[in-house]
XYZ file of C-alpha atoms in Angstrom:
496
model
C 108.080 106.068 55.482
C 110.601 106.229 53.559
C 114.391 104.988 54.324
C 115.546 108.462 54.224
C 112.805 109.901 56.254
C 114.056 107.752 59.137
C 117.710 108.106 58.663
C 116.797 111.158 59.156
C 115.245 110.913 62.229
C 117.948 108.857 63.344
C 120.353 111.244 62.623
C 118.286 113.537 64.197
C 117.543 111.424 67.898
C 122.020 111.575 67.849
C 122.078 114.852 67.814
C 119.864 116.009 70.243
C 121.458 115.463 73.029
C 124.173 118.344 72.017
C 122.101 120.572 70.647
C 121.836 123.906 72.834
C 118.623 123.330 74.331
C 117.666 127.162 74.966
C 118.210 128.887 72.029
C 115.364 129.115 70.187
C 112.959 130.743 72.941
C 112.471 134.537 73.739
C 115.116 136.973 73.494
C 114.699 138.044 77.057
C 114.280 134.593 78.968
C 118.094 133.217 79.412
C 118.875 136.456 81.130
C 115.333 135.946 83.455
C 115.948 132.025 84.163
C 120.032 132.794 85.307
C 118.384 135.472 87.164
C 115.775 132.624 88.661
C 118.925 130.229 89.064
C 120.777 132.686 91.267
C 117.704 133.208 94.150
C 116.889 129.266 94.001
C 120.256 128.440 94.745
C 121.074 131.781 96.839
C 124.076 132.845 95.537
C 124.227 136.122 96.167
C 124.767 134.376 100.558
C 127.186 131.482 98.724
C 129.748 133.170 100.532
C 129.189 132.768 103.513
C 131.275 131.055 106.092
C 130.407 128.196 108.236
C 131.291 129.868 111.236
C 128.853 133.169 109.812
C 126.144 130.320 109.760
C 126.991 128.983 112.811
C 126.474 132.125 114.512
C 123.457 132.910 113.277
C 121.407 129.962 111.644
C 118.031 132.129 111.976
C 119.400 135.334 109.938
C 121.243 132.337 107.655
C 117.514 129.965 107.211
C 115.676 133.517 107.033
C 118.203 134.369 104.146
C 118.087 131.428 101.915
C 114.185 131.537 102.396
C 113.768 135.036 100.682
C 115.709 134.046 98.167
C 113.967 131.080 97.444
C 110.612 134.119 98.123
C 111.592 136.158 95.500
C 112.637 133.006 92.778
C 108.947 131.818 93.772
C 107.689 135.592 92.506
C 109.937 136.085 89.902
C 108.165 132.781 88.371
C 104.954 133.923 88.731
C 104.864 136.664 87.157
C 107.036 135.413 84.107
C 104.046 132.811 84.186
C 100.987 134.893 84.392
C 102.396 136.771 81.406
C 103.108 133.505 79.293
C 99.613 132.235 80.287
C 98.450 135.614 79.480
C 100.495 135.675 75.479
C 98.982 132.589 75.432
C 95.923 132.870 75.658
C 95.962 135.711 73.096
C 97.981 134.152 70.202
C 94.976 131.388 70.573
C 92.929 134.056 69.590
C 95.286 135.650 66.472
C 95.198 131.672 65.277
C 91.060 131.156 64.401
C 91.926 134.820 63.212
C 94.391 133.912 61.101
C 92.501 130.598 60.205
C 89.408 132.675 59.547
C 90.644 135.070 57.370
C 93.288 131.460 55.658
C 97.268 133.731 56.624
C 98.546 130.752 56.901
C 102.079 131.815 57.667
C 100.460 134.547 60.263
C 99.135 131.108 61.698
C 102.158 129.217 61.716
C 103.738 131.901 63.359
C 101.241 131.662 65.990
C 101.659 128.242 66.531
C 105.530 128.511 66.579
C 105.197 131.311 69.565
C 102.309 129.342 71.362
C 105.126 125.930 71.571
C 107.970 128.521 72.692
C 106.130 130.112 75.521
C 105.015 126.024 77.093
C 108.367 124.888 76.879
C 108.834 127.778 78.486
C 106.275 127.029 81.094
C 108.098 123.742 81.701
C 110.939 125.451 82.108
C 110.024 127.116 84.941
C 107.205 125.054 86.326
C 110.643 122.846 86.789
C 112.226 125.705 88.327
C 109.567 126.079 91.006
C 109.981 122.162 91.437
C 113.820 122.683 92.278
C 112.181 124.753 95.655
C 110.746 121.766 96.803
C 113.251 119.457 95.650
C 115.658 121.436 97.992
C 112.934 121.736 100.680
C 112.655 117.626 100.463
C 116.410 117.371 101.054
C 116.727 115.661 97.735
C 114.369 112.631 99.232
C 113.173 110.560 95.817
C 111.508 108.513 98.323
C 109.299 111.679 99.622
C 109.645 113.425 96.624
C 107.561 110.661 94.628
C 104.917 110.378 96.962
C 103.861 114.005 96.052
C 102.045 113.331 92.725
C 99.188 111.767 91.045
C 98.877 109.136 87.816
C 96.187 111.375 86.423
C 98.062 113.487 84.376
C 96.801 116.594 86.702
C 97.692 120.083 85.607
C 96.016 123.185 87.809
C 98.290 126.025 86.166
C 95.813 128.974 85.218
C 96.083 132.265 85.480
C 93.078 132.230 88.250
C 95.078 129.419 90.595
C 98.464 132.130 90.584
C 96.825 134.244 91.318
C 95.047 132.123 94.313
C 97.536 130.849 95.510
C 100.170 133.385 95.262
C 97.947 135.046 98.015
C 97.814 132.645 100.597
C 101.525 131.687 100.300
C 102.953 135.490 100.198
C 100.288 135.575 103.545
C 102.271 132.778 104.572
C 106.017 133.551 103.398
C 105.925 136.968 105.465
C 107.509 135.262 108.397
C 110.876 135.213 107.872
C 111.229 131.880 109.535
C 108.984 130.389 106.680
C 109.281 129.177 102.550
C 105.792 128.292 101.530
C 105.861 126.988 98.315
C 101.955 127.339 95.769
C 101.625 123.535 94.999
C 99.674 124.424 91.237
C 103.117 126.296 90.184
C 105.237 122.921 90.385
C 104.879 120.258 87.776
C 103.596 116.928 90.180
C 102.705 118.232 93.464
C 98.994 117.201 93.396
C 98.457 116.839 96.969
C 97.802 119.446 98.745
C 98.136 123.347 97.974
C 100.822 124.290 99.646
C 104.351 123.349 101.070
C 105.385 124.895 103.828
C 108.832 124.155 105.813
C 109.563 125.913 108.947
C 111.910 125.518 111.776
C 109.114 125.362 114.437
C 106.738 122.545 112.744
C 109.312 121.640 110.020
C 107.898 120.067 106.658
C 103.883 120.567 106.258
C 101.817 120.015 102.986
C 98.109 122.287 103.978
C 95.182 121.946 102.446
C 92.928 125.581 101.883
C 89.735 125.704 102.081
C 87.630 128.501 101.741
C 83.756 129.444 102.198
C 81.492 127.855 104.294
C 80.613 124.854 102.113
C 83.850 123.769 101.260
C 84.811 124.087 104.974
C 81.627 121.997 106.840
C 82.768 119.224 103.589
C 86.526 118.982 104.697
C 85.203 118.485 108.415
C 83.041 116.419 107.282
C 85.203 114.508 105.227
C 87.961 114.083 108.249
C 85.321 113.043 110.458
C 84.218 110.269 108.153
C 88.343 109.428 107.731
C 88.987 109.239 110.913
C 86.429 107.466 112.467
C 85.389 104.964 109.867
C 82.062 104.949 110.450
C 79.628 102.560 108.396
C 77.163 104.845 107.771
C 78.321 107.941 108.067
C 78.334 108.671 104.429
C 75.711 107.630 103.336
C 73.761 109.636 106.302
C 75.742 112.965 105.506
C 74.996 112.526 102.096
C 71.258 111.428 101.936
C 69.280 114.518 101.338
C 71.859 116.413 98.980
C 71.778 116.944 95.529
C 74.539 115.411 92.662
C 76.554 118.300 92.762
C 77.400 118.494 96.317
C 77.582 115.164 96.677
C 80.550 114.951 94.561
C 81.870 118.032 96.526
C 82.097 116.096 99.358
C 83.446 112.676 97.905
C 86.043 114.829 96.266
C 86.873 116.101 99.506
C 87.137 113.088 101.134
C 89.368 111.823 98.676
C 91.784 114.866 98.545
C 92.127 114.584 102.504
C 92.644 110.593 102.335
C 94.599 110.961 100.158
C 96.878 114.263 102.094
C 97.247 111.196 104.981
C 98.502 108.481 102.719
C 100.977 110.351 102.389
C 101.692 112.331 106.005
C 101.545 108.293 106.446
C 104.324 107.631 104.512
C 106.344 109.730 105.661
C 105.933 109.336 108.555
C 106.471 105.915 109.433
C 108.069 105.294 105.927
C 105.215 102.301 105.050
C 101.678 103.465 103.562
C 99.611 103.508 100.446
C 101.338 105.049 97.116
C 98.949 107.341 95.217
C 100.945 107.661 92.172
C 101.013 103.471 91.703
C 97.625 103.441 93.851
C 99.401 100.116 96.119
C 101.588 99.608 99.233
C 104.914 101.383 99.953
C 108.015 100.527 101.858
C 110.663 102.910 102.338
C 114.310 101.393 102.926
C 116.584 104.282 101.871
C 116.150 106.988 104.333
C 119.333 106.484 105.899
C 121.600 105.463 102.460
C 124.058 108.593 102.017
C 125.042 107.901 98.447
C 128.679 108.670 96.794
C 128.610 110.627 93.920
C 131.137 111.431 91.007
C 130.001 115.541 90.414
C 133.711 116.535 90.615
C 134.732 114.933 87.531
C 131.845 117.194 85.865
C 133.394 120.242 88.050
C 137.151 118.914 86.587
C 136.282 118.772 82.672
C 134.590 122.016 82.744
C 137.776 124.054 84.268
C 139.361 122.057 81.807
C 137.540 123.771 79.211
C 137.961 127.064 81.165
C 142.294 126.212 79.864
C 140.881 125.786 76.884
C 140.634 121.895 76.211
C 137.646 121.013 74.032
C 136.479 118.176 75.164
C 136.928 116.130 78.443
C 135.555 111.973 78.707
C 134.960 109.668 81.968
C 133.734 106.329 82.545
C 132.461 105.825 85.601
C 132.467 102.613 87.698
C 132.910 100.488 84.161
C 128.812 101.625 82.318
C 128.938 105.155 83.291
C 130.498 107.091 80.883
C 130.244 110.993 80.874
C 131.075 113.803 78.154
C 131.775 117.332 78.826
C 132.570 119.796 75.350
C 132.291 123.216 74.161
C 129.879 122.689 71.822
C 127.114 120.774 70.114
C 129.535 119.760 66.939
C 132.827 119.260 69.139
C 130.465 117.037 71.653
C 128.591 114.976 68.649
C 131.688 113.417 66.902
C 133.868 112.834 69.386
C 130.675 111.281 71.252
C 129.856 109.318 68.671
C 133.833 108.335 67.501
C 133.969 106.997 71.291
C 131.023 104.833 71.407
C 131.222 103.629 68.122
C 134.887 102.899 68.636
C 134.157 100.974 71.682
C 130.567 99.543 71.260
C 128.642 101.569 74.575
C 125.389 101.327 74.236
C 122.336 103.620 76.221
C 120.508 106.520 76.291
C 122.455 109.909 76.075
C 121.925 112.063 77.925
C 121.698 115.881 78.153
C 121.522 117.541 81.807
C 119.250 119.686 80.311
C 116.647 116.734 79.932
C 115.565 116.897 83.394
C 113.458 119.596 82.820
C 111.538 117.482 80.417
C 111.165 114.515 82.816
C 109.443 114.294 85.852
C 110.771 112.600 88.605
C 114.100 112.954 88.271
C 116.069 115.901 90.327
C 115.596 119.562 88.119
C 118.198 121.483 86.596
C 118.218 124.225 89.183
C 119.515 121.798 91.541
C 121.765 119.406 90.045
C 124.682 119.397 92.507
C 127.180 121.618 90.418
C 128.238 124.681 90.950
C 125.894 127.779 89.625
C 128.842 129.088 87.360
C 128.695 125.652 85.812
C 125.157 125.988 85.733
C 125.136 129.454 83.344
C 127.088 127.612 81.108
C 125.031 125.452 80.676
C 122.186 127.702 80.276
C 123.922 129.633 77.484
C 125.418 127.088 75.820
C 129.015 126.962 76.430
C 129.079 124.040 77.240
C 127.162 120.836 76.728
C 127.815 117.997 79.453
C 125.849 114.001 78.196
C 126.087 111.323 80.510
C 124.999 107.871 78.914
C 124.504 104.527 81.134
C 125.001 101.276 79.658
C 122.737 98.786 81.791
C 124.432 95.053 79.609
C 127.684 96.445 81.288
C 125.840 98.180 84.567
C 125.274 94.338 84.994
C 127.706 93.130 84.349
C 129.595 95.082 86.732
C 127.111 94.166 89.887
C 127.576 90.456 89.010
C 131.441 90.883 88.970
C 130.982 92.805 92.692
C 128.284 90.240 94.094
C 127.875 87.268 91.421
C 124.415 86.501 90.931
C 122.493 89.605 92.328
C 121.206 90.652 89.046
C 119.523 88.247 86.645
C 117.396 88.830 83.012
C 114.173 88.210 83.008
C 113.170 85.208 80.202
C 109.616 85.749 80.212
C 108.244 88.241 78.190
C 106.775 91.067 79.273
C 104.845 93.593 78.504
C 106.071 97.072 76.619
C 104.852 99.165 79.499
C 107.113 97.445 82.048
C 110.263 97.160 79.338
C 110.253 100.812 78.865
C 110.565 101.052 82.871
C 113.410 99.182 83.424
C 116.527 98.663 82.146
C 117.218 95.735 80.703
C 119.456 93.476 77.994
C 118.340 92.403 74.817
C 114.956 93.336 75.650
C 114.745 91.109 79.330
C 114.582 93.113 81.926
C 117.710 93.411 84.719
C 115.489 91.667 88.103
C 116.990 91.161 92.060
C 115.488 88.715 94.656
C 114.038 90.903 97.429
C 112.294 87.988 99.449
C 112.098 85.685 96.888
C 109.923 88.238 94.770
C 111.595 89.786 91.203
C 111.930 93.273 92.320
C 112.746 95.290 89.060
C 115.646 97.763 87.860
C 113.599 100.306 87.359
C 114.937 103.083 85.134
C 113.872 105.395 88.149
C 117.436 103.888 89.520
C 119.282 104.961 86.081
C 118.023 108.638 87.087
C 119.565 108.721 90.674
C 122.685 107.880 88.673
C 122.373 110.056 85.597
C 120.743 113.331 87.206
C 121.586 113.016 90.918
C 125.325 111.746 89.873
C 125.065 108.651 91.991
C 128.046 106.509 91.834
C 126.676 102.886 89.702
C 128.159 101.443 92.704
C 125.764 103.134 94.626
C 122.754 101.293 93.588
C 124.539 98.203 92.799
C 125.195 98.691 97.433
C 122.146 99.337 98.219
C 120.119 96.716 95.765
C 123.002 93.350 97.477
C 121.460 95.277 100.802
C 118.203 94.583 100.606
C 118.584 91.229 98.379
C 117.997 87.663 99.163
C 122.051 87.352 97.980
C 122.839 88.996 101.247
C 120.354 87.352 102.879
C 121.996 83.765 101.756
C 125.162 84.989 102.251
C 124.698 85.760 106.077
C 122.643 82.234 106.686
C 125.516 80.843 104.955
C 128.116 82.535 107.382
C 126.012 81.909 110.123
C 126.264 78.544 109.421
C 129.881 78.417 108.576
C 130.485 80.030 112.029
C 127.994 77.643 114.124
C 129.828 74.733 112.387
C 133.678 76.056 113.555
C 131.745 76.768 117.029
C 130.582 73.284 117.443
C 133.387 72.207 116.481
C 135.525 74.106 118.369
C 133.069 72.714 121.504
C 133.667 69.044 120.355
C 137.638 69.618 120.601
C 137.304 71.511 123.776
C 135.481 68.353 125.428
C 137.224 65.785 123.706
C 140.672 67.109 125.210
C 138.966 67.695 128.497
C 138.675 63.748 128.345
C 142.392 63.227 127.495
C 143.424 65.524 130.409
C 141.117 63.579 132.486
C 142.573 60.235 131.182
C 146.175 61.469 131.499
C 145.059 62.664 135.250
C 144.005 58.952 136.157
C 146.601 57.297 134.586
C 149.283 58.997 136.918
């Protein structure tokens, strides 16, 4: 690659976070997206007061669910339209290839690419419903995915899944979301929530053979009979055997997720390892008000506004691409700030981060971002984060000084290519980039992540042991002093 080409690529990467990500999509897509946003965030009822809600909580919930149901219906229709269009374009592309019509072939390729981007955004909009149903709990949401790069989106699956969720959604106090429409729910066919049963992951089975295999798989899992599988499948052909074991695997995955959600412990299907959830009762502190404050300044005529949070997180809010690109990079070069620059719209291309439509910002700001009227970027400096954490809790963060593979390095916060870790139970726990996503897309203060790390660390346990030892010594010292005082008083009485 030539030096000029490298320079162009570097400049393109620097410019990317400041570009209007929606530019170049089909003309009707932005209005469609804003309509979906209004339903996902139930804007129609946002003016209801707490008193209104408390007077009729079920009425309020049914109105929220009605908005979500409408969002899902609109998205399902939009996905169907784009999948059908891609099918037609693929046929046209082949035809133009045979005719050696390069121009029309490239047009088809371009339109297919645009349709696929729009499909991804629409699916992430469905993801926003799942995130709200599970109240933004990363530890719960991460359990719903499998590490198999599964994509069940198809015209048939949309039609089938919308059939059974529509039936469930006839209940005004129920919201059922089709898993196949999401980017990450690979366990269960439906995520359902209602007042009576709470959150449920549901497998839909139909057909005599499917039902029989499902019942057999359930029996096998529950009884753990060592000979059942062989006896049940002994006379089956290869196809039916695969069908049974596939049904059993699905149920095992579902059971493991349900166990984790109920007990906080179990087997993580995505990472294929045991997991223990520890953050259910953790209430973080957020910085979203800073972004709202900056947006209000822009509405009054200011062209830009910036913040630095906890010495290591940069937030920039800009009116347009040029001002953002020039202003941010000038500031970054001056302050020697380092790190990946994220646009809040980047959540659309990432898997385990809070979707754009349920970011902790008012709908008006999200609409301005969709329209390209405001650009919001964030950048976490790992080295400053490392130093800031150690300034609060000396020794909480350490750097791995041995060679690590590229996969580990890419999934961790690091300083000079040395992963950051802390010690928990004598084990190294690396600061995964999932923590970075909580800061960048959940708008959690970096101090939250540091405090949470300290909460379960060996450093805290050592400090507690030292404190306990100190208290014990002080207590023993006091007891000895009291004994000596008693002896002296007794001796004085005897002398008298």
